[in-house]
Structures are given as structure tokens and as C-alpha cells.
Amino acid sequence: MTPRQVAEQLKQKIIMLELPPETILNISELAVQHGVSRTPVKEALIVLQAEEWVQRHGSHFMVTPLSLERIKQITEIRSILEVESNLLALRRMDETTRRSFDSLRVRINGLDSSATNLDIVNADLALHRRLYTATRNTQLAKVLDHLLSHYLRFWLSLPQRIELDSFFDDTLGMIAAVVNNDEKALRELSEHHVARSADFIVRIFLA
């Protein structure tokens, strides 16, 4: 297993809270778990440190804490970059791609009271990631997906169940805007969606 593969596996565990915020990471234990020596694990942790998934804690590494300052900074970037990215995606997608967004509407409308927070968030992520791909700019998509993955940790750490109806108001509106090729509506809904998501997370963390 390469350092990059180890890093990717650890990142997914961090995102899914299998490695909760502020967990101290034991390099020797991680090496045994991944069937590698300590060196690839160290290299993987350096990669994750650069991506802000972990940070130095004395002589060890620690999973990056969740903080309101972090969510505010990420939101500032998303409110500019993601909104413009969504518009770029709309301009570049063909009719077949545009109509494919209807499947996301079906997926969302199929969720019911048994849906977990992960189910709900993943349905929302599917829209964002399809828009990122539609930009036809792999570097832009990579940056946005990185920011979105950090957001996911916040959503999954919420102590209460996400309300289905209110959560998807903007998402369903964005899908309709894409299908109808409505740039004005997509801009307004994208701006509102990012701001509303951040506001909800901040309010829960302050409660």
C-alpha cells in the first residue's frame, strides 16, 4: 500500500468520524492496521497535514478539531468559488447532462423518515459533485470537493437529525434551475444554500 493510499483511507475515516476530531494518531498502530511500515504512515500523515485533516500535536499527529473559525473560512471560499463554478457548469453542460439531474430529484424525493444524516448529506453531495464534474475543470472540481469534504465532517457531527423538508429546499431548487437552464435562479439558490448551510451548523454548535 502506498502512502497516498494510506492517506486516502485515513481521510475517509476522518470524514466519516471513525477517527473523531482531536484523536491522537499512533503511527505504530496505524502501520499495523494498514499492513505497512511506519514510514508510509508518516508520509501519509504529512500529506493529510498539508490538506488540514490532521495537525501536529507535540511529537504526534492529531485529527484536526472542528471549529467555528474553520467553517467560517471555508464558507467564505465556497460562497465565491462554488457559486461561480455552478454557473460555469451550467454554461458548459449539454442537454443530456442537464436532464440527468432529474435523477437526483428522484433520489431526494425517495428519502423518508428512515433516512440517516449520512443518507441526507450524501444526496446533497451528489448534486454538488455532479455540478463540479460538469465544469469540465478537474482542478476546480478537486478544490471544491476538498472544501465540501471538510463540510461533511461538520454535518455528520451534528447531535440532532437533519430535517428532510427544510434541508432540501435549496437543493431541489438548484436542480430545477439546472434542468431549466436558469442561470439567475441557480446563482441565487447557490448563494443561499452555502450561507444557509453554514448558518445552520454555526447555530447548532453554539447551542
PDB file of C-alpha atoms in Angstrom:
ATOM      1  CA  MET A   1       0.000   0.000   0.000  1.00  0.00           C
ATOM      2  CA  THR A   2       1.407   3.389  -0.999  1.00  0.00           C
ATOM      3  CA  PRO A   3       1.489   6.464   1.281  1.00  0.00           C
ATOM      4  CA  ARG A   4      -1.210   8.048  -0.910  1.00  0.00           C
ATOM      5  CA  GLN A   5      -3.468   5.021  -0.448  1.00  0.00           C
ATOM      6  CA  VAL A   6      -2.918   5.085   3.308  1.00  0.00           C
ATOM      7  CA  ALA A   7      -3.680   8.815   3.314  1.00  0.00           C
ATOM      8  CA  GLU A   8      -6.906   8.297   1.372  1.00  0.00           C
ATOM      9  CA  GLN A   9      -8.120   5.584   3.746  1.00  0.00           C
ATOM     10  CA  LEU A  10      -7.325   7.709   6.778  1.00  0.00           C
ATOM     11  CA  LYS A  11      -9.032  10.727   5.212  1.00  0.00           C
ATOM     12  CA  GLN A  12     -12.241   8.770   4.693  1.00  0.00           C
ATOM     13  CA  LYS A  13     -12.163   7.610   8.317  1.00  0.00           C
ATOM     14  CA  ILE A  14     -11.693  11.217   9.434  1.00  0.00           C
ATOM     15  CA  ILE A  15     -14.556  12.461   7.254  1.00  0.00           C
ATOM     16  CA  MET A  16     -16.890   9.712   8.461  1.00  0.00           C
ATOM     17  CA  LEU A  17     -15.863  10.376  12.080  1.00  0.00           C
ATOM     18  CA  GLU A  18     -14.429   6.879  12.516  1.00  0.00           C
ATOM     19  CA  LEU A  19     -11.434   8.923  13.653  1.00  0.00           C
ATOM     20  CA  PRO A  20     -13.174  11.705  15.615  1.00  0.00           C
ATOM     21  CA  PRO A  21     -11.829  15.263  15.878  1.00  0.00           C
ATOM     22  CA  GLU A  22      -8.820  15.611  18.192  1.00  0.00           C
ATOM     23  CA  THR A  23      -7.978  11.895  18.060  1.00  0.00           C
ATOM     24  CA  ILE A  24      -4.271  11.325  18.685  1.00  0.00           C
ATOM     25  CA  LEU A  25      -2.903   9.109  15.918  1.00  0.00           C
ATOM     26  CA  ASN A  26      -0.465   6.354  16.859  1.00  0.00           C
ATOM     27  CA  ILE A  27       1.861   5.745  13.906  1.00  0.00           C
ATOM     28  CA  SER A  28       2.805   2.220  15.003  1.00  0.00           C
ATOM     29  CA  GLU A  29      -0.855   1.191  15.389  1.00  0.00           C
ATOM     30  CA  LEU A  30      -1.756   2.698  12.022  1.00  0.00           C
ATOM     31  CA  ALA A  31       1.148   0.841  10.411  1.00  0.00           C
ATOM     32  CA  VAL A  32      -0.144  -2.485  11.746  1.00  0.00           C
ATOM     33  CA  GLN A  33      -3.716  -1.690  10.676  1.00  0.00           C
ATOM     34  CA  HIS A  34      -2.623  -0.930   7.110  1.00  0.00           C
ATOM     35  CA  GLY A  35      -0.029  -3.662   6.842  1.00  0.00           C
ATOM     36  CA  VAL A  36       2.860  -1.298   6.151  1.00  0.00           C
ATOM     37  CA  SER A  37       5.921   0.031   7.924  1.00  0.00           C
ATOM     38  CA  ARG A  38       5.925   3.273   9.889  1.00  0.00           C
ATOM     39  CA  THR A  39       7.490   5.252   7.016  1.00  0.00           C
ATOM     40  CA  PRO A  40       4.481   5.140   4.618  1.00  0.00           C
ATOM     41  CA  VAL A  41       2.217   6.106   7.523  1.00  0.00           C
ATOM     42  CA  LYS A  42       4.423   9.094   8.369  1.00  0.00           C
ATOM     43  CA  GLU A  43       4.396  10.155   4.713  1.00  0.00           C
ATOM     44  CA  ALA A  44       0.597   9.754   4.596  1.00  0.00           C
ATOM     45  CA  LEU A  45       0.177  11.917   7.687  1.00  0.00           C
ATOM     46  CA  ILE A  46       2.355  14.631   6.172  1.00  0.00           C
ATOM     47  CA  VAL A  47       0.046  14.619   3.124  1.00  0.00           C
ATOM     48  CA  LEU A  48      -3.001  14.846   5.391  1.00  0.00           C
ATOM     49  CA  GLN A  49      -1.399  17.651   7.360  1.00  0.00           C
ATOM     50  CA  ALA A  50      -0.960  19.650   4.150  1.00  0.00           C
ATOM     51  CA  GLU A  51      -4.662  19.091   3.416  1.00  0.00           C
ATOM     52  CA  GLU A  52      -5.578  20.108   7.004  1.00  0.00           C
ATOM     53  CA  TRP A  53      -7.087  16.777   8.012  1.00  0.00           C
ATOM     54  CA  VAL A  54      -4.507  16.350  10.752  1.00  0.00           C
ATOM     55  CA  GLN A  55      -2.167  18.649  12.604  1.00  0.00           C
ATOM     56  CA  ARG A  56       0.934  18.319  14.750  1.00  0.00           C
ATOM     57  CA  HIS A  57       0.337  17.765  18.456  1.00  0.00           C
ATOM     58  CA  GLY A  58       3.712  17.730  20.155  1.00  0.00           C
ATOM     59  CA  SER A  59       5.576  14.755  18.735  1.00  0.00           C
ATOM     60  CA  HIS A  60       2.344  13.185  17.447  1.00  0.00           C
ATOM     61  CA  PHE A  61      -0.334  13.882  14.883  1.00  0.00           C
ATOM     62  CA  MET A  62      -3.918  14.689  15.849  1.00  0.00           C
ATOM     63  CA  VAL A  63      -7.122  14.779  13.812  1.00  0.00           C
ATOM     64  CA  THR A  64      -7.937  18.428  13.180  1.00  0.00           C
ATOM     65  CA  PRO A  65     -10.526  19.791  15.626  1.00  0.00           C
ATOM     66  CA  LEU A  66     -13.837  21.155  14.405  1.00  0.00           C
ATOM     67  CA  SER A  67     -14.030  24.888  14.944  1.00  0.00           C
ATOM     68  CA  LEU A  68     -16.380  27.693  14.029  1.00  0.00           C
ATOM     69  CA  GLU A  69     -13.474  29.652  12.599  1.00  0.00           C
ATOM     70  CA  ARG A  70     -12.770  26.811  10.164  1.00  0.00           C
ATOM     71  CA  ILE A  71     -16.376  26.608   8.967  1.00  0.00           C
ATOM     72  CA  LYS A  72     -16.496  30.394   8.523  1.00  0.00           C
ATOM     73  CA  GLN A  73     -13.320  30.399   6.438  1.00  0.00           C
ATOM     74  CA  ILE A  74     -14.488  27.511   4.269  1.00  0.00           C
ATOM     75  CA  THR A  75     -17.844  29.232   3.790  1.00  0.00           C
ATOM     76  CA  GLU A  76     -16.173  32.434   2.587  1.00  0.00           C
ATOM     77  CA  ILE A  77     -14.328  30.463  -0.086  1.00  0.00           C
ATOM     78  CA  ARG A  78     -17.361  28.428  -1.120  1.00  0.00           C
ATOM     79  CA  SER A  79     -19.606  31.492  -1.336  1.00  0.00           C
ATOM     80  CA  ILE A  80     -17.353  32.883  -4.055  1.00  0.00           C
ATOM     81  CA  LEU A  81     -15.805  29.889  -5.769  1.00  0.00           C
ATOM     82  CA  GLU A  82     -18.698  27.433  -5.715  1.00  0.00           C
ATOM     83  CA  VAL A  83     -21.314  29.888  -6.923  1.00  0.00           C
ATOM     84  CA  GLU A  84     -19.217  30.828  -9.950  1.00  0.00           C
ATOM     85  CA  SER A  85     -18.349  27.167 -10.501  1.00  0.00           C
ATOM     86  CA  ASN A  86     -22.031  26.211 -10.626  1.00  0.00           C
ATOM     87  CA  LEU A  87     -22.661  28.860 -13.268  1.00  0.00           C
ATOM     88  CA  LEU A  88     -19.682  27.641 -15.278  1.00  0.00           C
ATOM     89  CA  ALA A  89     -21.058  24.107 -15.091  1.00  0.00           C
ATOM     90  CA  LEU A  90     -24.448  25.284 -16.346  1.00  0.00           C
ATOM     91  CA  ARG A  91     -22.875  27.047 -19.303  1.00  0.00           C
ATOM     92  CA  ARG A  92     -20.738  24.060 -20.252  1.00  0.00           C
ATOM     93  CA  MET A  93     -23.175  21.179 -19.880  1.00  0.00           C
ATOM     94  CA  ASP A  94     -25.037  19.739 -22.826  1.00  0.00           C
ATOM     95  CA  GLU A  95     -28.737  18.905 -22.837  1.00  0.00           C
ATOM     96  CA  THR A  96     -28.186  15.251 -21.941  1.00  0.00           C
ATOM     97  CA  THR A  97     -26.142  16.187 -18.874  1.00  0.00           C
ATOM     98  CA  ARG A  98     -28.696  18.799 -17.872  1.00  0.00           C
ATOM     99  CA  ARG A  99     -31.536  16.318 -17.983  1.00  0.00           C
ATOM    100  CA  SER A 100     -29.533  13.784 -15.967  1.00  0.00           C
ATOM    101  CA  PHE A 101     -30.015  15.999 -12.910  1.00  0.00           C
ATOM    102  CA  ASP A 102     -33.608  14.800 -12.734  1.00  0.00           C
ATOM    103  CA  SER A 103     -32.309  11.519 -11.279  1.00  0.00           C
ATOM    104  CA  LEU A 104     -31.056  13.474  -8.275  1.00  0.00           C
ATOM    105  CA  ARG A 105     -34.533  14.873  -7.719  1.00  0.00           C
ATOM    106  CA  VAL A 106     -35.901  11.329  -7.718  1.00  0.00           C
ATOM    107  CA  ARG A 107     -33.244  10.247  -5.211  1.00  0.00           C
ATOM    108  CA  ILE A 108     -34.011  13.112  -2.842  1.00  0.00           C
ATOM    109  CA  ASN A 109     -37.767  12.687  -3.068  1.00  0.00           C
ATOM    110  CA  GLY A 110     -37.299   8.997  -2.294  1.00  0.00           C
ATOM    111  CA  LEU A 111     -35.832   9.721   1.128  1.00  0.00           C
ATOM    112  CA  ASP A 112     -38.185   9.226   4.074  1.00  0.00           C
ATOM    113  CA  SER A 113     -38.144   9.289   7.869  1.00  0.00           C
ATOM    114  CA  SER A 114     -35.790   6.303   7.980  1.00  0.00           C
ATOM    115  CA  ALA A 115     -33.027   8.269   6.241  1.00  0.00           C
ATOM    116  CA  THR A 116     -29.952   8.910   8.373  1.00  0.00           C
ATOM    117  CA  ASN A 117     -27.980  12.149   8.412  1.00  0.00           C
ATOM    118  CA  LEU A 118     -25.403  10.418   6.216  1.00  0.00           C
ATOM    119  CA  ASP A 119     -28.102   9.458   3.681  1.00  0.00           C
ATOM    120  CA  ILE A 120     -29.365  13.033   3.624  1.00  0.00           C
ATOM    121  CA  VAL A 121     -25.956  14.648   3.307  1.00  0.00           C
ATOM    122  CA  ASN A 122     -24.826  12.181   0.631  1.00  0.00           C
ATOM    123  CA  ALA A 123     -27.851  13.046  -1.509  1.00  0.00           C
ATOM    124  CA  ASP A 124     -26.896  16.721  -1.272  1.00  0.00           C
ATOM    125  CA  LEU A 125     -23.244  15.929  -2.008  1.00  0.00           C
ATOM    126  CA  ALA A 126     -24.284  14.087  -5.154  1.00  0.00           C
ATOM    127  CA  LEU A 127     -25.689  17.324  -6.590  1.00  0.00           C
ATOM    128  CA  HIS A 128     -22.596  19.323  -5.761  1.00  0.00           C
ATOM    129  CA  ARG A 129     -20.232  16.728  -7.168  1.00  0.00           C
ATOM    130  CA  ARG A 130     -22.215  16.409 -10.380  1.00  0.00           C
ATOM    131  CA  LEU A 131     -22.017  20.175 -10.806  1.00  0.00           C
ATOM    132  CA  TYR A 132     -18.280  20.122 -10.101  1.00  0.00           C
ATOM    133  CA  THR A 133     -17.779  17.477 -12.779  1.00  0.00           C
ATOM    134  CA  ALA A 134     -19.896  19.446 -15.235  1.00  0.00           C
ATOM    135  CA  THR A 135     -17.423  22.353 -15.085  1.00  0.00           C
ATOM    136  CA  ARG A 136     -15.026  20.136 -17.092  1.00  0.00           C
ATOM    137  CA  ASN A 137     -12.239  21.566 -14.982  1.00  0.00           C
ATOM    138  CA  THR A 138     -10.618  18.829 -12.906  1.00  0.00           C
ATOM    139  CA  GLN A 139      -8.527  21.207 -10.798  1.00  0.00           C
ATOM    140  CA  LEU A 140     -11.544  23.317  -9.870  1.00  0.00           C
ATOM    141  CA  ALA A 141     -13.558  20.194  -9.062  1.00  0.00           C
ATOM    142  CA  LYS A 142     -10.735  18.895  -6.851  1.00  0.00           C
ATOM    143  CA  VAL A 143     -10.546  22.118  -4.830  1.00  0.00           C
ATOM    144  CA  LEU A 144     -14.306  22.289  -4.331  1.00  0.00           C
ATOM    145  CA  ASP A 145     -14.577  18.622  -3.393  1.00  0.00           C
ATOM    146  CA  HIS A 146     -11.868  19.145  -0.773  1.00  0.00           C
ATOM    147  CA  LEU A 147     -13.825  22.014   0.788  1.00  0.00           C
ATOM    148  CA  LEU A 148     -17.046  20.050   0.651  1.00  0.00           C
ATOM    149  CA  SER A 149     -15.431  17.051   2.350  1.00  0.00           C
ATOM    150  CA  HIS A 150     -14.416  19.276   5.256  1.00  0.00           C
ATOM    151  CA  TYR A 151     -18.021  20.469   5.469  1.00  0.00           C
ATOM    152  CA  LEU A 152     -19.198  16.861   5.643  1.00  0.00           C
ATOM    153  CA  ARG A 153     -17.412  16.340   8.947  1.00  0.00           C
ATOM    154  CA  PHE A 154     -19.402  19.180  10.458  1.00  0.00           C
ATOM    155  CA  TRP A 155     -22.721  17.845   9.186  1.00  0.00           C
ATOM    156  CA  LEU A 156     -22.049  14.311  10.437  1.00  0.00           C
ATOM    157  CA  SER A 157     -21.029  15.571  13.866  1.00  0.00           C
ATOM    158  CA  LEU A 158     -24.386  17.283  14.443  1.00  0.00           C
ATOM    159  CA  PRO A 159     -26.129  15.805  17.508  1.00  0.00           C
ATOM    160  CA  GLN A 160     -29.604  16.023  16.007  1.00  0.00           C
ATOM    161  CA  ARG A 161     -31.332  14.623  12.950  1.00  0.00           C
ATOM    162  CA  ILE A 162     -31.373  16.857   9.875  1.00  0.00           C
ATOM    163  CA  GLU A 163     -34.888  17.866   8.871  1.00  0.00           C
ATOM    164  CA  LEU A 164     -35.590  16.494   5.392  1.00  0.00           C
ATOM    165  CA  ASP A 165     -38.080  19.065   4.164  1.00  0.00           C
ATOM    166  CA  SER A 166     -36.173  22.218   5.020  1.00  0.00           C
ATOM    167  CA  PHE A 167     -32.728  20.806   4.185  1.00  0.00           C
ATOM    168  CA  PHE A 168     -33.531  20.124   0.542  1.00  0.00           C
ATOM    169  CA  ASP A 169     -35.411  23.334  -0.301  1.00  0.00           C
ATOM    170  CA  ASP A 170     -32.404  24.927  -1.972  1.00  0.00           C
ATOM    171  CA  THR A 171     -31.104  21.650  -3.384  1.00  0.00           C
ATOM    172  CA  LEU A 172     -34.321  20.865  -5.239  1.00  0.00           C
ATOM    173  CA  GLY A 173     -34.480  24.454  -6.440  1.00  0.00           C
ATOM    174  CA  MET A 174     -30.937  24.199  -7.788  1.00  0.00           C
ATOM    175  CA  ILE A 175     -31.836  21.014  -9.650  1.00  0.00           C
ATOM    176  CA  ALA A 176     -34.835  22.747 -11.215  1.00  0.00           C
ATOM    177  CA  ALA A 177     -32.653  25.713 -12.187  1.00  0.00           C
ATOM    178  CA  VAL A 178     -30.164  23.390 -13.899  1.00  0.00           C
ATOM    179  CA  VAL A 179     -32.854  21.446 -15.751  1.00  0.00           C
ATOM    180  CA  ASN A 180     -34.493  24.706 -16.882  1.00  0.00           C
ATOM    181  CA  ASN A 181     -31.137  26.293 -17.727  1.00  0.00           C
ATOM    182  CA  ASP A 182     -31.988  29.203 -15.426  1.00  0.00           C
ATOM    183  CA  GLU A 183     -28.699  30.939 -14.593  1.00  0.00           C
ATOM    184  CA  LYS A 184     -30.236  33.679 -12.439  1.00  0.00           C
ATOM    185  CA  ALA A 185     -32.089  31.204 -10.230  1.00  0.00           C
ATOM    186  CA  LEU A 186     -29.036  28.955  -9.931  1.00  0.00           C
ATOM    187  CA  ARG A 187     -26.875  31.861  -8.747  1.00  0.00           C
ATOM    188  CA  GLU A 188     -29.399  32.972  -6.127  1.00  0.00           C
ATOM    189  CA  LEU A 189     -30.058  29.455  -4.867  1.00  0.00           C
ATOM    190  CA  SER A 190     -26.351  28.562  -4.765  1.00  0.00           C
ATOM    191  CA  GLU A 191     -25.555  31.656  -2.713  1.00  0.00           C
ATOM    192  CA  HIS A 192     -28.438  30.958  -0.349  1.00  0.00           C
ATOM    193  CA  HIS A 193     -27.573  27.272   0.009  1.00  0.00           C
ATOM    194  CA  VAL A 194     -23.971  27.898   1.074  1.00  0.00           C
ATOM    195  CA  ALA A 195     -24.960  30.656   3.513  1.00  0.00           C
ATOM    196  CA  ARG A 196     -27.858  28.682   4.947  1.00  0.00           C
ATOM    197  CA  SER A 197     -25.751  25.548   5.472  1.00  0.00           C
ATOM    198  CA  ALA A 198     -23.098  27.485   7.354  1.00  0.00           C
ATOM    199  CA  ASP A 199     -25.664  29.338   9.450  1.00  0.00           C
ATOM    200  CA  PHE A 200     -27.342  26.074  10.480  1.00  0.00           C
ATOM    201  CA  ILE A 201     -24.033  24.460  11.505  1.00  0.00           C
ATOM    202  CA  VAL A 202     -22.930  27.525  13.469  1.00  0.00           C
ATOM    203  CA  ARG A 203     -26.247  27.752  15.331  1.00  0.00           C
ATOM    204  CA  ILE A 204     -26.103  24.074  16.330  1.00  0.00           C
ATOM    205  CA  PHE A 205     -22.503  24.338  17.520  1.00  0.00           C
ATOM    206  CA  LEU A 206     -23.295  27.429  19.584  1.00  0.00           C
ATOM    207  CA  ALA A 207     -26.406  25.883  21.133  1.00  0.00           C
TER     208      ALA A 207
END
